[in-house]
Amino acid sequence: MKISIIGGTGEQGFALALRLLIKGYDIIIGSRSEEKALMTVEEIKNILKDKLKGNVEGKNNVEAAREGDIVILSVPYEYTIQTIKALKDELKGKIVISMGVPLATAIGDKPTRLLYPPDGSVAEMVQNILKESKVVGALQNVSNKVLRDIDKPVDCDILITGNYEDAKEVVANILKDIDGVRVIDCGDLEKSRIVEGLTALLIALNIKYKSETGIRITNINI
């Protein structure tokens, strides 16, 4: 299985790639610039060294979307629509993981404020454009700094949403491999409005307490 990360040169996508590569997943780093993707691959190899268990490649976004069995969208909210419209044909029939959050940084405002997409959430927006893909919302509430610290387990639940049970199961099984993670199925894609909204709160808490906090849901036996 190949997992492509569109926007894999950014902080969140880069950190997630590290976590998946040490678990043996094959990763394609996607970028608008293939040169930048290849540079990121070399950086990843230098960081992981003997911890690198999976294969890692760098490609432009179109090739990454075409070759990935599962595609993760790790792009800022303001670039999401143009990115997925350009990749629509390559993403047909695939599981697409939406990590996006509609933070007000997209309009030059604070990261502790939210915008309100007409579709309700970023994940719903992605699904409405990619009608022939199976979109799963996930990973919105996990700090990139926590993901990047590969010597420590991730002390965070990952909340997933989606309208396709089979797609959620595939995504959950991948994310469960990350040390310290518990995956909680929160229901259909509409619930991503709540999950995405939590990110602004977590950012505010991180600023206030100088921390890298995450989500834990209590009293659920999984």
Coordinates of N, CA and C in Angstrom, one line a residue:
M1 N 0.8 -1.2 0.0 CA 0.0 0.0 0.0 C 0.9 1.3 0.0
K2 N 0.6 2.2 -0.9 CA 1.3 3.4 -1.0 C 0.4 4.5 -0.5
I3 N 0.9 5.4 0.4 CA 0.1 6.5 1.0 C 0.8 7.8 0.5
S4 N 0.0 8.6 -0.3 CA 0.5 9.8 -0.8 C 0.0 11.0 0.2
I5 N 0.9 11.9 0.5 CA 0.6 13.0 1.3 C 0.7 14.3 0.4
I6 N -0.4 14.8 0.0 CA -0.4 16.0 -0.8 C -0.2 17.2 0.2
G7 N 0.9 17.9 -0.1 CA 1.3 18.9 0.9 C 2.3 18.3 1.9
G8 N 2.9 17.3 1.5 CA 3.8 16.6 2.5 C 5.1 17.3 2.8
T9 N 5.3 18.4 2.2 CA 6.5 19.3 2.5 C 6.2 20.3 3.7
G10 N 4.9 20.4 4.0 CA 4.5 21.3 5.1 C 4.7 20.6 6.5
E11 N 4.6 21.3 7.5 CA 4.9 20.8 8.9 C 4.0 19.6 9.3
Q12 N 2.7 19.7 9.1 CA 1.9 18.6 9.5 C 2.1 17.3 8.6
G13 N 2.1 17.5 7.3 CA 2.3 16.3 6.4 C 3.7 15.7 6.6
F14 N 4.7 16.5 6.8 CA 6.1 16.0 7.1 C 6.1 15.2 8.3
A15 N 5.5 15.7 9.4 CA 5.5 15.0 10.7 C 4.8 13.7 10.6
L16 N 3.7 13.7 9.9 CA 2.9 12.4 9.8 C 3.7 11.4 8.9
A17 N 4.4 11.9 7.9 CA 5.2 11.0 7.1 C 6.2 10.3 8.0
L18 N 6.9 11.0 8.9 CA 7.8 10.4 9.8 C 7.2 9.2 10.6
R19 N 6.0 9.5 11.2 CA 5.4 8.5 12.0 C 5.0 7.3 11.2
L20 N 4.5 7.4 10.0 CA 4.1 6.3 9.2 C 5.3 5.5 8.6
L21 N 6.4 6.2 8.3 CA 7.6 5.6 7.7 C 8.2 4.7 8.7
I22 N 8.2 5.0 10.0 CA 8.9 4.2 11.0 C 8.0 3.0 11.3
K23 N 6.8 2.9 10.8 CA 5.9 1.8 10.9 C 5.9 0.9 9.7
G24 N 6.7 1.3 8.7 CA 6.8 0.5 7.5 C 5.9 0.8 6.3
Y25 N 5.2 1.9 6.4 CA 4.3 2.3 5.3 C 5.2 3.0 4.2
D26 N 4.8 2.7 3.0 CA 5.4 3.4 1.9 C 4.7 4.7 1.6
I27 N 5.5 5.8 1.6 CA 5.0 7.1 1.5 C 5.5 7.9 0.3
I28 N 4.6 8.6 -0.4 CA 4.9 9.5 -1.4 C 4.7 10.9 -0.9
I29 N 5.7 11.7 -0.9 CA 5.6 13.1 -0.6 C 5.2 13.9 -1.8
G30 N 4.1 14.6 -1.7 CA 3.6 15.3 -2.9 C 3.8 16.8 -2.6
S31 N 4.1 17.5 -3.7 CA 4.3 19.0 -3.6 C 4.0 19.6 -5.0
R32 N 3.7 20.8 -5.1 CA 3.5 21.5 -6.4 C 4.8 21.5 -7.1
S33 N 6.0 21.5 -6.3 CA 7.3 21.4 -6.9 C 7.9 20.1 -6.6
E34 N 8.2 19.3 -7.7 CA 8.8 18.0 -7.5 C 10.2 18.2 -6.8
E35 N 10.9 19.2 -7.2 CA 12.2 19.5 -6.6 C 12.1 19.6 -5.0
K36 N 11.1 20.4 -4.6 CA 10.9 20.5 -3.2 C 10.5 19.2 -2.5
A37 N 9.7 18.4 -3.2 CA 9.4 17.1 -2.7 C 10.6 16.2 -2.5
L38 N 11.5 16.3 -3.5 CA 12.7 15.4 -3.4 C 13.6 15.9 -2.3
M39 N 13.7 17.2 -2.1 CA 14.5 17.8 -1.0 C 13.9 17.3 0.4
T40 N 12.6 17.3 0.5 CA 12.0 16.8 1.7 C 12.3 15.4 2.0
V41 N 12.3 14.6 0.9 CA 12.6 13.1 1.1 C 14.0 13.0 1.7
E42 N 15.0 13.8 1.2 CA 16.3 13.7 1.7 C 16.4 14.1 3.2
E43 N 15.6 15.1 3.5 CA 15.5 15.5 4.9 C 14.9 14.4 5.8
I44 N 13.9 13.8 5.3 CA 13.3 12.7 6.1 C 14.3 11.6 6.3
K45 N 15.0 11.2 5.3 CA 16.0 10.1 5.4 C 17.1 10.5 6.4
N46 N 17.5 11.7 6.4 CA 18.5 12.2 7.4 C 18.0 12.1 8.8
I47 N 16.7 12.4 9.0 CA 16.2 12.4 10.3 C 16.0 11.0 10.8
L48 N 15.4 10.1 10.0 CA 15.1 8.8 10.4 C 16.2 7.8 10.5
K49 N 17.1 7.9 9.5 CA 18.3 7.0 9.4 C 17.9 5.6 9.5
D50 N 18.3 4.9 10.5 CA 18.0 3.4 10.7 C 16.6 3.1 11.1
K51 N 15.9 4.2 11.5 CA 14.5 4.0 11.9 C 13.5 3.9 10.7
L52 N 14.1 4.3 9.5 CA 13.3 4.3 8.3 C 12.9 2.8 7.9
K53 N 11.7 2.5 7.9 CA 11.2 1.1 7.6 C 10.5 1.0 6.3
G54 N 9.8 2.1 5.9 CA 9.1 2.1 4.6 C 9.9 2.8 3.6
N55 N 9.4 2.7 2.3 CA 10.0 3.5 1.2 C 9.4 4.9 1.1
V56 N 10.3 5.9 0.8 CA 9.8 7.2 0.7 C 10.2 7.8 -0.7
E57 N 9.3 8.4 -1.4 CA 9.5 9.0 -2.7 C 9.0 10.5 -2.7
G58 N 9.5 11.3 -3.6 CA 9.0 12.6 -3.8 C 8.5 12.8 -5.2
K59 N 7.3 13.4 -5.3 CA 6.8 13.6 -6.7 C 5.9 14.8 -6.7
N60 N 5.6 15.3 -7.9 CA 4.6 16.4 -7.9 C 3.2 15.9 -7.5
N61 N 2.4 16.9 -7.2 CA 1.1 16.5 -6.6 C 0.3 15.6 -7.6
V62 N 0.3 15.8 -8.8 CA -0.5 15.0 -9.8 C 0.0 13.6 -9.8
E63 N 1.3 13.4 -9.8 CA 1.8 12.0 -9.8 C 1.6 11.4 -8.5
A64 N 1.8 12.1 -7.4 CA 1.5 11.6 -6.1 C 0.1 11.1 -5.9
A65 N -0.9 11.9 -6.4 CA -2.3 11.6 -6.3 C -2.6 10.3 -7.1
R66 N -2.0 10.2 -8.3 CA -2.2 9.1 -9.2 C -1.6 7.8 -8.6
E67 N -0.5 7.9 -8.0 CA 0.2 6.6 -7.6 C -0.2 6.2 -6.2
G68 N -0.7 7.0 -5.4 CA -1.1 6.7 -4.0 C -2.4 5.8 -4.0
D69 N -2.4 4.8 -3.2 CA -3.6 4.0 -3.0 C -4.5 4.8 -2.0
I70 N -4.0 5.4 -1.1 CA -4.7 6.3 -0.2 C -4.0 7.7 -0.2
V71 N -4.8 8.8 -0.3 CA -4.2 10.1 -0.4 C -4.6 11.0 0.8
I72 N -3.7 11.6 1.4 CA -3.9 12.5 2.5 C -3.7 13.9 2.0
L73 N -4.7 14.7 2.3 CA -4.7 16.2 2.0 C -4.1 16.9 3.2
S74 N -2.9 17.5 3.0 CA -2.3 18.2 4.1 C -1.9 19.6 3.5
V75 N -3.0 20.3 3.2 CA -2.8 21.7 2.6 C -3.6 22.7 3.4
P76 N -3.1 23.9 3.4 CA -3.9 25.0 4.1 C -5.3 25.1 3.5
Y77 N -6.2 25.5 4.3 CA -7.6 25.6 3.9 C -7.8 26.4 2.7
E78 N -7.1 27.5 2.6 CA -7.3 28.5 1.4 C -6.9 27.9 0.1
Y79 N -6.1 26.8 0.1 CA -5.6 26.2 -1.1 C -6.3 24.9 -1.4
T80 N -7.2 24.5 -0.6 CA -7.8 23.2 -0.7 C -8.6 23.0 -2.0
I81 N -9.5 23.9 -2.3 CA -10.4 23.8 -3.5 C -9.5 23.7 -4.7
Q82 N -8.6 24.6 -4.9 CA -7.9 24.6 -6.2 C -7.0 23.3 -6.3
T83 N -6.5 22.8 -5.1 CA -5.7 21.6 -5.2 C -6.5 20.4 -5.6
I84 N -7.7 20.2 -4.9 CA -8.4 19.0 -5.2 C -9.1 19.0 -6.6
K85 N -9.5 20.2 -7.1 CA -10.0 20.3 -8.4 C -9.0 19.9 -9.5
A86 N -7.8 20.3 -9.2 CA -6.7 19.9 -10.1 C -6.4 18.4 -10.1
L87 N -6.8 17.7 -9.0 CA -6.4 16.3 -8.8 C -7.6 15.4 -8.9
K88 N -8.8 16.0 -9.3 CA -10.0 15.2 -9.2 C -10.0 13.9 -10.0
D89 N -9.4 13.9 -11.2 CA -9.4 12.6 -11.9 C -8.5 11.6 -11.3
E90 N -7.4 12.0 -10.7 CA -6.4 11.1 -10.1 C -7.0 10.5 -8.8
L91 N -8.0 11.2 -8.2 CA -8.5 10.8 -6.9 C -9.8 10.0 -7.0
K92 N -10.3 9.8 -8.2 CA -11.5 9.0 -8.3 C -11.3 7.6 -7.8
G93 N -12.3 7.2 -7.0 CA -12.3 5.8 -6.4 C -11.4 5.6 -5.3
K94 N -10.7 6.6 -4.8 CA -9.7 6.4 -3.7 C -10.2 7.0 -2.4
I95 N -9.6 6.4 -1.3 CA -9.9 7.0 0.0 C -9.0 8.3 0.1
V96 N -9.7 9.4 0.5 CA -9.0 10.6 0.6 C -9.2 11.1 2.1
I97 N -8.1 11.3 2.8 CA -8.1 11.8 4.2 C -8.0 13.3 4.2
S98 N -9.0 14.0 4.8 CA -9.0 15.4 4.9 C -8.5 15.8 6.3
M99 N -7.4 16.5 6.3 CA -6.8 17.0 7.6 C -7.1 18.5 7.8
G100 N -7.8 19.1 6.9 CA -7.9 20.5 6.9 C -8.8 21.1 8.0
V101 N -8.5 22.3 8.3 CA -9.3 23.1 9.3 C -9.5 24.5 8.8
P102 N -10.7 25.0 8.9 CA -10.9 26.4 8.3 C -10.5 27.5 9.3
L103 N -9.2 27.6 9.6 CA -8.7 28.6 10.5 C -8.7 30.0 9.8
A104 N -8.9 31.0 10.6 CA -9.0 32.3 10.1 C -7.7 32.9 9.6
T105 N -6.6 32.1 9.8 CA -5.3 32.5 9.2 C -5.4 32.6 7.7
A106 N -6.4 31.9 7.1 CA -6.6 31.9 5.7 C -6.9 33.3 5.2
I107 N -7.4 34.2 6.1 CA -7.7 35.6 5.7 C -6.9 36.6 6.5
G108 N -5.8 36.1 7.1 CA -4.8 36.9 7.8 C -5.3 37.2 9.2
D109 N -6.2 36.4 9.7 CA -6.7 36.6 11.1 C -6.0 35.6 12.0
K110 N -6.5 35.5 13.3 CA -5.9 34.7 14.3 C -6.1 33.2 14.1
P111 N -5.2 32.3 14.5 CA -5.4 30.9 14.3 C -6.4 30.3 15.4
T112 N -6.8 31.2 16.3 CA -7.7 30.7 17.3 C -9.2 31.0 16.9
R113 N -9.4 31.5 15.7 CA -10.7 31.8 15.2 C -11.0 30.9 14.0
L114 N -12.2 30.6 13.8 CA -12.7 29.7 12.7 C -13.4 30.5 11.7
L115 N -13.3 30.0 10.4 CA -14.1 30.5 9.4 C -15.2 29.4 9.2
Y116 N -16.3 29.7 8.5 CA -17.4 28.7 8.4 C -17.6 28.4 6.9
P117 N -17.1 27.3 6.4 CA -17.2 27.0 5.0 C -18.7 26.8 4.6
P118 N -19.1 27.1 3.4 CA -20.5 27.0 3.0 C -21.0 25.5 3.2
D119 N -20.1 24.6 3.0 CA -20.4 23.2 3.1 C -20.5 22.7 4.5
G120 N -20.1 23.5 5.5 CA -20.2 23.1 6.9 C -18.8 22.8 7.5
S121 N -18.0 22.2 6.7 CA -16.6 21.8 7.2 C -15.7 21.6 6.0
V122 N -14.4 21.6 6.2 CA -13.5 21.3 5.1 C -13.7 19.9 4.6
A123 N -13.9 18.9 5.4 CA -14.1 17.5 5.0 C -15.3 17.4 4.1
E124 N -16.4 18.1 4.5 CA -17.6 18.0 3.7 C -17.4 18.7 2.3
M125 N -16.7 19.8 2.3 CA -16.3 20.5 1.1 C -15.6 19.6 0.2
V126 N -14.6 18.9 0.7 CA -13.8 18.0 -0.1 C -14.7 16.9 -0.7
Q127 N -15.5 16.3 0.1 CA -16.4 15.2 -0.4 C -17.3 15.7 -1.4
N128 N -17.9 16.9 -1.3 CA -18.8 17.5 -2.3 C -18.2 17.7 -3.6
I129 N -16.9 18.0 -3.6 CA -16.1 18.2 -4.8 C -15.7 16.9 -5.4
L130 N -15.2 16.0 -4.5 CA -14.7 14.7 -5.0 C -15.8 13.7 -4.8
K131 N -16.8 13.8 -5.6 CA -18.0 12.9 -5.4 C -17.7 11.4 -5.6
E132 N -16.6 11.1 -6.4 CA -16.3 9.7 -6.7 C -15.2 9.2 -5.8
S133 N -14.8 9.9 -4.7 CA -13.9 9.5 -3.8 C -14.6 9.3 -2.4
K134 N -13.9 8.5 -1.5 CA -14.4 8.3 -0.2 C -13.6 9.1 0.8
V135 N -14.2 10.2 1.3 CA -13.5 11.1 2.1 C -13.6 10.8 3.6
V136 N -12.5 10.8 4.3 CA -12.5 10.6 5.8 C -11.8 11.8 6.4
G137 N -12.5 12.4 7.4 CA -11.9 13.5 8.1 C -11.1 12.9 9.3
A138 N -9.8 13.3 9.4 CA -9.0 12.8 10.5 C -7.8 13.7 10.7
L139 N -7.2 13.6 11.9 CA -5.9 14.2 12.2 C -5.9 15.7 12.3
Q140 N -7.1 16.3 12.5 CA -7.1 17.7 12.7 C -6.6 18.2 14.0
N141 N -6.7 17.3 15.0 CA -6.4 17.8 16.4 C -5.1 17.3 16.9
V142 N -4.2 16.8 16.1 CA -2.9 16.3 16.5 C -1.8 17.3 16.2
S143 N -1.1 17.8 17.2 CA 0.0 18.7 17.0 C 1.1 18.2 16.1
N144 N 1.6 19.0 15.1 CA 2.7 18.5 14.3 C 4.0 18.3 15.1
K145 N 4.1 19.1 16.2 CA 5.3 19.0 17.0 C 5.3 17.6 17.8
V146 N 4.1 17.2 18.2 CA 4.0 15.9 18.9 C 4.2 14.8 17.9
L147 N 3.7 14.9 16.7 CA 3.9 13.9 15.7 C 5.4 13.8 15.3
R148 N 6.1 14.9 15.3 CA 7.5 14.9 14.8 C 8.4 14.3 15.9
D149 N 8.0 14.3 17.1 CA 8.9 13.8 18.2 C 8.7 12.3 18.2
I150 N 9.4 11.7 17.3 CA 9.2 10.2 17.1 C 9.7 9.3 18.2
D151 N 10.4 9.9 19.1 CA 10.9 9.1 20.2 C 9.9 8.9 21.3
K152 N 8.8 9.6 21.2 CA 7.7 9.6 22.2 C 6.4 9.2 21.6
P153 N 5.6 8.4 22.4 CA 4.3 8.1 21.9 C 3.4 9.3 21.7
V154 N 2.4 9.3 20.9 CA 1.5 10.4 20.7 C 0.4 10.3 21.7
D155 N 0.3 11.2 22.6 CA -0.7 11.2 23.7 C -1.9 11.9 23.2
C156 N -2.7 11.2 22.3 CA -3.8 11.9 21.7 C -4.7 10.9 21.1
D157 N -6.0 11.1 21.2 CA -7.0 10.3 20.4 C -7.1 11.0 19.1
I158 N -7.3 10.2 18.0 CA -7.6 10.7 16.7 C -9.1 10.5 16.4
L159 N -9.8 11.5 16.2 CA -11.2 11.5 15.9 C -11.4 11.4 14.4
I160 N -12.1 10.4 13.9 CA -12.4 10.3 12.5 C -13.9 10.4 12.2
T161 N -14.2 10.9 11.0 CA -15.5 11.0 10.5 C -15.6 10.6 9.1
G162 N -16.8 10.2 8.6 CA -16.9 9.8 7.2 C -18.2 9.1 7.0
N163 N -18.6 9.1 5.7 CA -19.9 8.5 5.3 C -19.7 7.1 4.8
Y164 N -18.5 6.6 4.7 CA -18.2 5.3 4.2 C -17.5 4.5 5.3
E165 N -18.2 3.4 5.8 CA -17.7 2.7 6.9 C -16.4 1.9 6.5
D166 N -16.4 1.4 5.3 CA -15.2 0.7 4.8 C -14.0 1.6 4.8
A167 N -14.2 2.8 4.3 CA -13.0 3.7 4.2 C -12.6 4.1 5.6
K168 N -13.5 4.3 6.6 CA -13.1 4.7 7.9 C -12.3 3.5 8.6
E169 N -12.7 2.3 8.3 CA -12.0 1.2 8.8 C -10.6 1.1 8.4
V170 N -10.4 1.3 7.1 CA -9.0 1.3 6.5 C -8.2 2.4 7.1
V171 N -8.7 3.6 7.2 CA -8.0 4.7 7.8 C -7.7 4.4 9.3
A172 N -8.6 3.9 10.0 CA -8.4 3.7 11.5 C -7.3 2.6 11.7
N173 N -7.3 1.6 10.8 CA -6.3 0.6 11.0 C -4.8 1.1 10.7
I174 N -4.7 2.1 9.9 CA -3.4 2.7 9.6 C -3.0 3.6 10.8
L175 N -3.9 4.4 11.2 CA -3.6 5.4 12.3 C -3.4 4.7 13.6
K176 N -4.0 3.6 13.9 CA -3.8 2.8 15.1 C -2.3 2.4 15.3
D177 N -1.6 2.3 14.1 CA -0.2 1.9 14.2 C 0.7 2.9 14.8
I178 N 0.2 4.2 14.9 CA 1.1 5.2 15.4 C 1.1 5.0 17.0
D179 N 2.3 5.0 17.5 CA 2.4 4.7 19.0 C 1.6 5.8 19.8
G180 N 0.8 5.3 20.7 CA 0.1 6.1 21.6 C -1.3 6.6 21.2
V181 N -1.6 6.3 19.9 CA -2.8 6.8 19.3 C -4.0 5.8 19.6
R182 N -5.1 6.3 19.9 CA -6.4 5.6 19.9 C -7.3 6.3 18.9
V183 N -7.9 5.5 18.0 CA -8.8 6.1 17.0 C -10.3 5.9 17.4
I184 N -11.0 7.0 17.3 CA -12.4 7.0 17.7 C -13.3 7.4 16.5
D185 N -14.2 6.6 16.1 CA -15.1 6.8 15.0 C -16.2 7.7 15.6
C186 N -16.3 9.0 15.1 CA -17.3 9.9 15.6 C -18.5 10.0 14.7
G187 N -18.6 9.2 13.7 CA -19.9 9.1 12.9 C -19.7 9.7 11.5
D188 N -20.8 10.2 11.0 CA -20.7 10.7 9.6 C -19.9 12.0 9.4
L189 N -19.8 12.3 8.2 CA -18.9 13.5 7.8 C -19.3 14.8 8.4
E190 N -20.6 14.9 8.7 CA -21.1 16.1 9.2 C -20.5 16.4 10.6
K191 N -20.1 15.4 11.3 CA -19.5 15.6 12.6 C -18.1 16.2 12.5
S192 N -17.6 16.3 11.3 CA -16.3 16.9 11.2 C -16.4 18.4 11.5
R193 N -17.6 19.0 11.4 CA -17.7 20.4 11.8 C -17.3 20.6 13.2
I194 N -17.7 19.7 14.1 CA -17.3 19.8 15.5 C -15.8 19.5 15.7
V195 N -15.4 18.4 15.0 CA -14.0 18.0 15.2 C -13.0 19.1 14.7
E196 N -13.3 19.6 13.6 CA -12.4 20.7 13.0 C -12.4 21.9 13.9
G197 N -13.6 22.2 14.5 CA -13.7 23.4 15.4 C -12.9 23.3 16.6
L198 N -12.6 22.0 17.1 CA -11.8 21.8 18.3 C -10.4 22.3 18.1
T199 N -9.9 22.3 16.9 CA -8.5 22.7 16.6 C -8.3 24.2 17.1
A200 N -9.2 25.1 16.8 CA -9.0 26.5 17.2 C -8.9 26.6 18.8
L201 N -9.7 25.7 19.5 CA -9.6 25.7 20.9 C -8.3 25.2 21.4
L202 N -7.8 24.1 20.8 CA -6.5 23.5 21.2 C -5.4 24.5 20.9
I203 N -5.4 25.2 19.8 CA -4.4 26.2 19.5 C -4.4 27.3 20.6
A204 N -5.6 27.8 21.0 CA -5.7 28.8 22.1 C -5.1 28.3 23.4
L205 N -5.4 27.0 23.7 CA -4.8 26.4 24.9 C -3.3 26.3 24.9
N206 N -2.8 25.9 23.7 CA -1.4 25.8 23.5 C -0.7 27.2 23.7
I207 N -1.3 28.2 23.2 CA -0.8 29.6 23.4 C -0.8 30.0 24.9
K208 N -1.9 29.7 25.5 CA -2.1 30.1 26.9 C -1.2 29.4 27.8
Y209 N -1.1 28.1 27.6 CA -0.3 27.2 28.6 C 1.0 26.8 28.1
K210 N 1.4 27.3 26.9 CA 2.7 27.0 26.3 C 2.9 25.5 26.2
S211 N 1.9 24.8 25.6 CA 1.9 23.4 25.6 C 1.6 22.9 24.1
E212 N 1.5 21.6 24.0 CA 1.1 20.9 22.7 C 0.0 19.9 23.1
T213 N -1.1 20.5 23.4 CA -2.2 19.6 24.0 C -2.9 18.8 22.9
G214 N -3.6 17.8 23.3 CA -4.4 17.0 22.3 C -5.7 16.6 23.0
I215 N -6.4 15.7 22.3 CA -7.8 15.3 22.7 C -7.7 13.9 23.3
R216 N -8.4 13.7 24.5 CA -8.6 12.3 25.0 C -10.1 12.2 25.3
I217 N -10.8 11.2 24.8 CA -12.2 10.9 25.1 C -12.2 9.8 26.2
T218 N -12.9 10.1 27.3 CA -12.9 9.2 28.4 C -14.1 8.2 28.4
N219 N -13.9 7.1 29.1 CA -15.0 6.2 29.4 C -15.6 5.5 28.1
I220 N -14.7 5.3 27.1 CA -15.1 4.5 26.0 C -14.2 3.3 25.9
N221 N -14.8 2.2 25.8 CA -14.0 0.9 25.6 C -14.0 0.5 24.2
I222 N -12.8 0.6 23.6 CA -12.6 0.2 22.2 C -11.7 -1.0 22.1

